[in-house]
Amino acid sequence: MKIKFKVSILSLCLMASSLAYADPHWTYEGKTSPEHWGELDKKWETCHTGSNQSPINIDHTIKGKLDNLAIDFHVTNETIVNNGHTIQVTTSDGDDVTIDNVKYSLKQFHFHSPSENHINGQAFPVEIHFVHANDDNQLAVVAVMVKEGKANPVIDEILKDIPAQIDKEEKIEQPFNFSKLFPTDKHYYRYSGSLTTPPCTEGVTWFVMKEPVEMSKQQITQFQEALKHSNNRPLQALNGRLIVE
């Protein structure tokens, strides 16, 4: 089934990027927390009324004999920003992933701590969201869970480039190898969901990798300190959706 968004790729990326909104302001705590997002702006009502919202607990899956994700890794220059909601890396010539014989290009990726999606009731210390769009303006998010383990050299490169000032975008001078942010095993869970930040737009195809990658305890702590607060939306009701593996 093909779901089309009649909006520009730029608009989609801005929505999915967790960029700071000047008016209204939203947060993960207090009176502007996820429980109140749908009240803050009429355009955000889907955050409360939507029936295919993300994140979810991935459980009771059905077998679909899904092919491994075909990811074509490039080496590009990127920019990085701490926008107050997440640490985000924007790509200029993104890596491609092929889904249902259609090529999607990576627009940006960002970090949540703790994880937003759960797998069989388990949360992870960090979850990375790789936001892709195709030529028809369809969105796909590839989610990679992170567990504590060995230090990841790519994460070291990202951590050292995080700007100290909120909303100050900096260029990452040294291109890095994206493949180190993905597990070797490319099997995944697939479901239909939404953006996890306002306006919570639905029609987003989610691919949650089964195998996590590793970061050291120190790297995880550094991310949490840079974020200064948890940035995970609570789990949403499945509402009869199928999760395929």
mmCIF file of C-alpha atoms in Angstrom:
data_model
loop_
_atom_site.group_PDB
_atom_site.id
_atom_site.type_symbol
_atom_site.label_atom_id
_atom_site.label_comp_id
_atom_site.label_asym_id
_atom_site.label_seq_id
_atom_site.Cartn_x
_atom_site.Cartn_y
_atom_site.Cartn_z
ATOM 1 C CA MET A 1 0.000 0.000 0.000
ATOM 2 C CA LYS A 2 1.327 3.419 -0.951
ATOM 3 C CA ILE A 3 0.703 6.414 1.287
ATOM 4 C CA LYS A 4 1.451 9.874 -0.147
ATOM 5 C CA PHE A 5 2.185 13.113 1.661
ATOM 6 C CA LYS A 6 1.260 16.267 -0.272
ATOM 7 C CA VAL A 7 3.883 18.399 1.392
ATOM 8 C CA SER A 8 7.446 19.254 0.506
ATOM 9 C CA ILE A 9 10.414 17.162 1.578
ATOM 10 C CA LEU A 10 11.777 20.222 3.353
ATOM 11 C CA SER A 11 8.601 20.523 5.418
ATOM 12 C CA LEU A 12 8.706 16.838 6.282
ATOM 13 C CA CYS A 13 12.283 17.051 7.429
ATOM 14 C CA LEU A 14 11.556 20.059 9.578
ATOM 15 C CA MET A 15 8.655 18.250 11.220
ATOM 16 C CA ALA A 16 10.663 15.102 11.834
ATOM 17 C CA SER A 17 13.785 16.863 13.013
ATOM 18 C CA SER A 18 12.471 18.000 16.402
ATOM 19 C CA LEU A 19 13.523 21.560 15.595
ATOM 20 C CA ALA A 20 12.549 24.142 18.207
ATOM 21 C CA TYR A 21 9.202 25.832 17.567
ATOM 22 C CA ALA A 22 9.079 29.514 18.553
ATOM 23 C CA ASP A 23 5.291 29.538 19.010
ATOM 24 C CA PRO A 24 3.925 27.427 20.524
ATOM 25 C CA HIS A 25 6.703 26.031 22.665
ATOM 26 C CA TRP A 26 6.723 22.303 23.420
ATOM 27 C CA THR A 27 8.822 20.221 25.755
ATOM 28 C CA TYR A 28 9.011 16.776 27.313
ATOM 29 C CA GLU A 29 8.073 17.989 30.796
ATOM 30 C CA GLY A 30 5.396 19.994 32.591
ATOM 31 C CA LYS A 31 2.517 21.865 30.953
ATOM 32 C CA THR A 32 4.007 21.558 27.449
ATOM 33 C CA SER A 33 4.864 17.838 27.723
ATOM 34 C CA PRO A 34 3.642 15.105 25.326
ATOM 35 C CA GLU A 35 0.366 14.772 27.243
ATOM 36 C CA HIS A 36 -0.430 18.383 26.269
ATOM 37 C CA TRP A 37 0.972 18.627 22.718
ATOM 38 C CA GLY A 38 -2.456 18.277 21.123
ATOM 39 C CA GLU A 39 -3.716 21.226 23.178
ATOM 40 C CA LEU A 40 -0.900 23.613 22.243
ATOM 41 C CA ASP A 41 -1.833 24.110 18.580
ATOM 42 C CA LYS A 42 -4.829 23.058 16.497
ATOM 43 C CA LYS A 43 -2.433 21.709 13.862
ATOM 44 C CA TRP A 44 -1.140 19.283 16.488
ATOM 45 C CA GLU A 45 -4.465 17.639 17.341
ATOM 46 C CA THR A 46 -3.229 14.393 15.797
ATOM 47 C CA CYS A 47 -0.925 14.033 18.807
ATOM 48 C CA HIS A 48 -4.119 13.305 20.811
ATOM 49 C CA THR A 49 -6.573 12.015 18.205
ATOM 50 C CA GLY A 50 -4.333 9.935 15.944
ATOM 51 C CA SER A 51 -4.777 6.163 15.916
ATOM 52 C CA ASN A 52 -1.413 5.227 14.352
ATOM 53 C CA GLN A 53 0.978 7.030 16.645
ATOM 54 C CA SER A 54 4.602 6.325 17.511
ATOM 55 C CA PRO A 55 6.476 5.108 19.487
ATOM 56 C CA ILE A 56 5.158 1.656 20.359
ATOM 57 C CA ASN A 57 6.142 -1.479 22.220
ATOM 58 C CA ILE A 58 7.121 -4.034 19.579
ATOM 59 C CA ASP A 59 5.479 -7.278 20.632
ATOM 60 C CA HIS A 60 3.245 -10.004 19.147
ATOM 61 C CA THR A 61 4.726 -9.673 15.680
ATOM 62 C CA ILE A 62 3.724 -11.571 12.547
ATOM 63 C CA LYS A 63 6.148 -13.283 10.186
ATOM 64 C CA GLY A 64 6.442 -11.518 6.865
ATOM 65 C CA LYS A 65 9.730 -12.826 5.439
ATOM 66 C CA LEU A 66 11.025 -9.293 5.068
ATOM 67 C CA ASP A 67 14.204 -8.742 3.088
ATOM 68 C CA ASN A 68 17.180 -7.145 4.783
ATOM 69 C CA LEU A 69 17.283 -3.376 4.361
ATOM 70 C CA ALA A 70 19.442 -2.446 1.365
ATOM 71 C CA ILE A 71 21.463 0.509 2.623
ATOM 72 C CA ASP A 72 23.934 2.327 0.368
ATOM 73 C CA PHE A 73 26.383 4.173 2.607
ATOM 74 C CA HIS A 74 28.009 7.367 1.327
ATOM 75 C CA VAL A 75 30.730 9.516 2.866
ATOM 76 C CA THR A 76 29.487 13.102 3.139
ATOM 77 C CA ASN A 77 29.899 16.321 5.062
ATOM 78 C CA GLU A 78 27.246 17.010 7.675
ATOM 79 C CA THR A 79 26.111 19.701 10.083
ATOM 80 C CA ILE A 80 25.186 19.184 13.733
ATOM 81 C CA VAL A 81 22.948 21.117 16.113
ATOM 82 C CA ASN A 82 21.624 20.794 19.650
ATOM 83 C CA ASN A 83 18.166 22.307 19.153
ATOM 84 C CA GLY A 84 17.036 21.864 22.753
ATOM 85 C CA HIS A 85 14.976 18.798 21.867
ATOM 86 C CA THR A 86 17.616 16.500 20.407
ATOM 87 C CA ILE A 87 21.105 16.261 18.963
ATOM 88 C CA GLN A 88 20.583 16.278 15.192
ATOM 89 C CA VAL A 89 22.947 15.645 12.294
ATOM 90 C CA THR A 90 21.744 16.917 8.892
ATOM 91 C CA THR A 91 23.213 15.385 5.751
ATOM 92 C CA SER A 92 23.852 17.149 2.438
ATOM 93 C CA ASP A 93 24.058 14.009 0.278
ATOM 94 C CA GLY A 94 22.385 11.385 2.393
ATOM 95 C CA ASP A 95 22.788 7.652 2.433
ATOM 96 C CA ASP A 96 20.128 5.777 0.510
ATOM 97 C CA VAL A 97 17.933 2.915 1.643
ATOM 98 C CA THR A 98 15.790 0.891 -0.757
ATOM 99 C CA ILE A 99 12.279 0.058 0.504
ATOM 100 C CA ASP A 100 9.748 -1.817 -1.647
ATOM 101 C CA ASN A 101 12.049 -1.180 -4.646
ATOM 102 C CA VAL A 102 11.893 2.580 -4.020
ATOM 103 C CA LYS A 103 14.955 4.615 -3.059
ATOM 104 C CA TYR A 104 14.746 6.838 0.034
ATOM 105 C CA SER A 105 17.433 9.410 0.848
ATOM 106 C CA LEU A 106 18.639 10.198 4.345
ATOM 107 C CA LYS A 107 17.805 13.782 5.341
ATOM 108 C CA GLN A 108 18.894 13.783 8.974
ATOM 109 C CA PHE A 109 19.337 11.620 12.024
ATOM 110 C CA HIS A 110 18.890 12.406 15.695
ATOM 111 C CA PHE A 111 19.054 10.835 19.133
ATOM 112 C CA HIS A 112 16.571 9.990 21.892
ATOM 113 C CA SER A 113 17.516 8.972 25.421
ATOM 114 C CA PRO A 114 16.035 6.749 26.701
ATOM 115 C CA SER A 115 14.658 4.949 23.653
ATOM 116 C CA GLU A 116 11.173 5.783 22.413
ATOM 117 C CA ASN A 117 10.230 2.422 20.905
ATOM 118 C CA HIS A 118 10.531 -0.657 23.108
ATOM 119 C CA ILE A 119 11.221 -4.228 21.985
ATOM 120 C CA ASN A 120 9.326 -6.879 23.951
ATOM 121 C CA GLY A 121 8.897 -4.419 26.785
ATOM 122 C CA GLN A 122 12.584 -3.489 26.891
ATOM 123 C CA ALA A 123 13.751 0.108 26.680
ATOM 124 C CA PHE A 124 17.280 0.999 25.607
ATOM 125 C CA PRO A 125 19.507 3.840 26.856
ATOM 126 C CA VAL A 126 19.614 5.513 23.411
ATOM 127 C CA GLU A 127 17.683 5.249 20.136
ATOM 128 C CA ILE A 128 18.880 6.764 16.852
ATOM 129 C CA HIS A 129 16.294 7.850 14.251
ATOM 130 C CA PHE A 130 17.431 8.023 10.622
ATOM 131 C CA VAL A 131 14.801 10.080 8.769
ATOM 132 C CA HIS A 132 14.488 9.324 5.033
ATOM 133 C CA ALA A 133 12.252 10.687 2.261
ATOM 134 C CA ASN A 134 11.640 9.550 -1.297
ATOM 135 C CA ASP A 135 10.784 11.531 -4.433
ATOM 136 C CA ASP A 136 7.064 11.221 -3.667
ATOM 137 C CA ASN A 137 7.580 12.851 -0.268
ATOM 138 C CA GLN A 138 6.937 9.657 1.668
ATOM 139 C CA LEU A 139 8.773 9.378 4.975
ATOM 140 C CA ALA A 140 10.531 6.352 6.402
ATOM 141 C CA VAL A 141 12.346 6.236 9.735
ATOM 142 C CA VAL A 142 14.995 3.617 10.411
ATOM 143 C CA ALA A 143 15.432 3.252 14.169
ATOM 144 C CA VAL A 144 18.565 1.775 15.709
ATOM 145 C CA MET A 145 18.668 0.857 19.376
ATOM 146 C CA VAL A 146 21.821 1.367 21.414
ATOM 147 C CA LYS A 147 23.014 -0.825 24.270
ATOM 148 C CA GLU A 148 25.923 -0.299 26.642
ATOM 149 C CA GLY A 149 29.109 -1.977 25.447
ATOM 150 C CA LYS A 150 32.190 -1.007 23.481
ATOM 151 C CA ALA A 151 32.897 2.597 22.512
ATOM 152 C CA ASN A 152 31.724 3.538 19.012
ATOM 153 C CA PRO A 153 34.323 5.592 17.093
ATOM 154 C CA VAL A 154 31.669 7.428 15.040
ATOM 155 C CA ILE A 155 29.877 8.457 18.225
ATOM 156 C CA ASP A 156 33.148 9.953 19.484
ATOM 157 C CA GLU A 157 33.275 12.104 16.336
ATOM 158 C CA ILE A 158 29.683 13.282 16.868
ATOM 159 C CA LEU A 159 30.141 13.969 20.574
ATOM 160 C CA LYS A 160 33.182 16.181 20.075
ATOM 161 C CA ASP A 161 31.308 18.273 17.491
ATOM 162 C CA ILE A 162 28.128 18.955 19.523
ATOM 163 C CA PRO A 163 27.872 22.769 19.819
ATOM 164 C CA ALA A 164 27.742 24.104 23.373
ATOM 165 C CA GLN A 165 25.180 26.735 22.349
ATOM 166 C CA ILE A 166 21.564 25.719 21.738
ATOM 167 C CA ASP A 167 20.355 26.162 18.126
ATOM 168 C CA LYS A 168 23.863 26.922 16.866
ATOM 169 C CA GLU A 169 24.530 24.733 13.841
ATOM 170 C CA GLU A 170 28.128 23.675 13.259
ATOM 171 C CA LYS A 171 29.731 21.934 10.303
ATOM 172 C CA ILE A 172 31.271 18.511 10.861
ATOM 173 C CA GLU A 173 34.560 18.836 9.045
ATOM 174 C CA GLN A 174 35.566 15.171 9.020
ATOM 175 C CA PRO A 175 33.146 12.875 7.134
ATOM 176 C CA PHE A 176 32.482 9.656 9.005
ATOM 177 C CA ASN A 177 31.444 6.119 8.179
ATOM 178 C CA PHE A 178 27.682 5.784 8.642
ATOM 179 C CA SER A 179 27.893 1.997 8.592
ATOM 180 C CA LYS A 180 29.272 2.055 12.152
ATOM 181 C CA LEU A 181 25.908 3.380 13.348
ATOM 182 C CA PHE A 182 24.058 0.331 11.999
ATOM 183 C CA PRO A 183 24.179 -3.275 13.167
ATOM 184 C CA THR A 184 25.717 -5.905 10.906
ATOM 185 C CA ASP A 185 22.431 -7.828 10.925
ATOM 186 C CA LYS A 186 19.948 -5.766 8.890
ATOM 187 C CA HIS A 187 16.776 -7.614 9.975
ATOM 188 C CA TYR A 188 14.048 -5.367 11.359
ATOM 189 C CA TYR A 189 10.486 -4.892 12.539
ATOM 190 C CA ARG A 190 8.166 -2.870 10.311
ATOM 191 C CA TYR A 191 5.041 -0.943 11.246
ATOM 192 C CA SER A 192 3.003 2.112 10.207
ATOM 193 C CA GLY A 193 3.293 5.018 12.626
ATOM 194 C CA SER A 194 3.880 8.727 13.011
ATOM 195 C CA LEU A 195 6.394 11.373 13.835
ATOM 196 C CA THR A 196 7.200 11.254 17.558
ATOM 197 C CA THR A 197 7.239 15.050 17.905
ATOM 198 C CA PRO A 198 4.615 17.695 17.057
ATOM 199 C CA PRO A 199 2.668 17.677 14.774
ATOM 200 C CA CYS A 200 2.723 13.838 15.183
ATOM 201 C CA THR A 201 1.889 13.384 11.481
ATOM 202 C CA GLU A 202 0.860 9.837 10.571
ATOM 203 C CA GLY A 203 1.698 7.809 7.460
ATOM 204 C CA VAL A 204 5.351 7.272 8.443
ATOM 205 C CA THR A 205 6.799 3.820 7.767
ATOM 206 C CA TRP A 206 8.964 2.611 10.646
ATOM 207 C CA PHE A 207 11.810 0.119 10.424
ATOM 208 C CA VAL A 208 13.162 -0.785 13.858
ATOM 209 C CA MET A 209 16.376 -2.767 13.639
ATOM 210 C CA LYS A 210 16.292 -5.971 15.675
ATOM 211 C CA GLU A 211 19.943 -5.850 16.698
ATOM 212 C CA PRO A 212 21.304 -2.870 18.670
ATOM 213 C CA VAL A 213 24.646 -1.170 18.212
ATOM 214 C CA GLU A 214 26.948 -0.406 21.094
ATOM 215 C CA MET A 215 28.114 2.735 22.869
ATOM 216 C CA SER A 216 30.270 2.873 25.942
ATOM 217 C CA LYS A 217 28.780 3.902 29.273
ATOM 218 C CA GLN A 218 30.769 7.147 29.027
ATOM 219 C CA GLN A 219 29.386 7.924 25.546
ATOM 220 C CA ILE A 220 25.820 7.318 26.709
ATOM 221 C CA THR A 221 26.386 9.607 29.689
ATOM 222 C CA GLN A 222 27.840 12.334 27.450
ATOM 223 C CA PHE A 223 24.734 12.262 25.239
ATOM 224 C CA GLN A 224 22.451 12.468 28.258
ATOM 225 C CA GLU A 225 24.440 15.387 29.659
ATOM 226 C CA ALA A 226 24.284 17.225 26.311
ATOM 227 C CA LEU A 227 20.509 16.739 26.116
ATOM 228 C CA LYS A 228 20.065 17.778 29.790
ATOM 229 C CA HIS A 229 16.714 15.949 29.961
ATOM 230 C CA SER A 230 14.978 12.811 28.732
ATOM 231 C CA ASN A 231 13.534 13.274 25.242
ATOM 232 C CA ASN A 232 11.355 10.237 24.732
ATOM 233 C CA ARG A 233 7.649 10.419 23.944
ATOM 234 C CA PRO A 234 5.657 7.843 25.972
ATOM 235 C CA LEU A 235 4.514 4.629 24.284
ATOM 236 C CA GLN A 236 1.346 4.917 22.197
ATOM 237 C CA ALA A 237 -1.525 2.436 21.770
ATOM 238 C CA LEU A 238 -1.127 -0.058 18.937
ATOM 239 C CA ASN A 239 -4.841 0.124 18.020
ATOM 240 C CA GLY A 240 -4.847 -3.083 16.042
ATOM 241 C CA ARG A 241 -1.837 -2.309 13.871
ATOM 242 C CA LEU A 242 0.288 -5.180 12.605
ATOM 243 C CA ILE A 243 4.004 -5.382 13.353
ATOM 244 C CA VAL A 244 5.796 -7.434 10.707
ATOM 245 C CA GLU A 245 9.187 -9.091 10.988
#
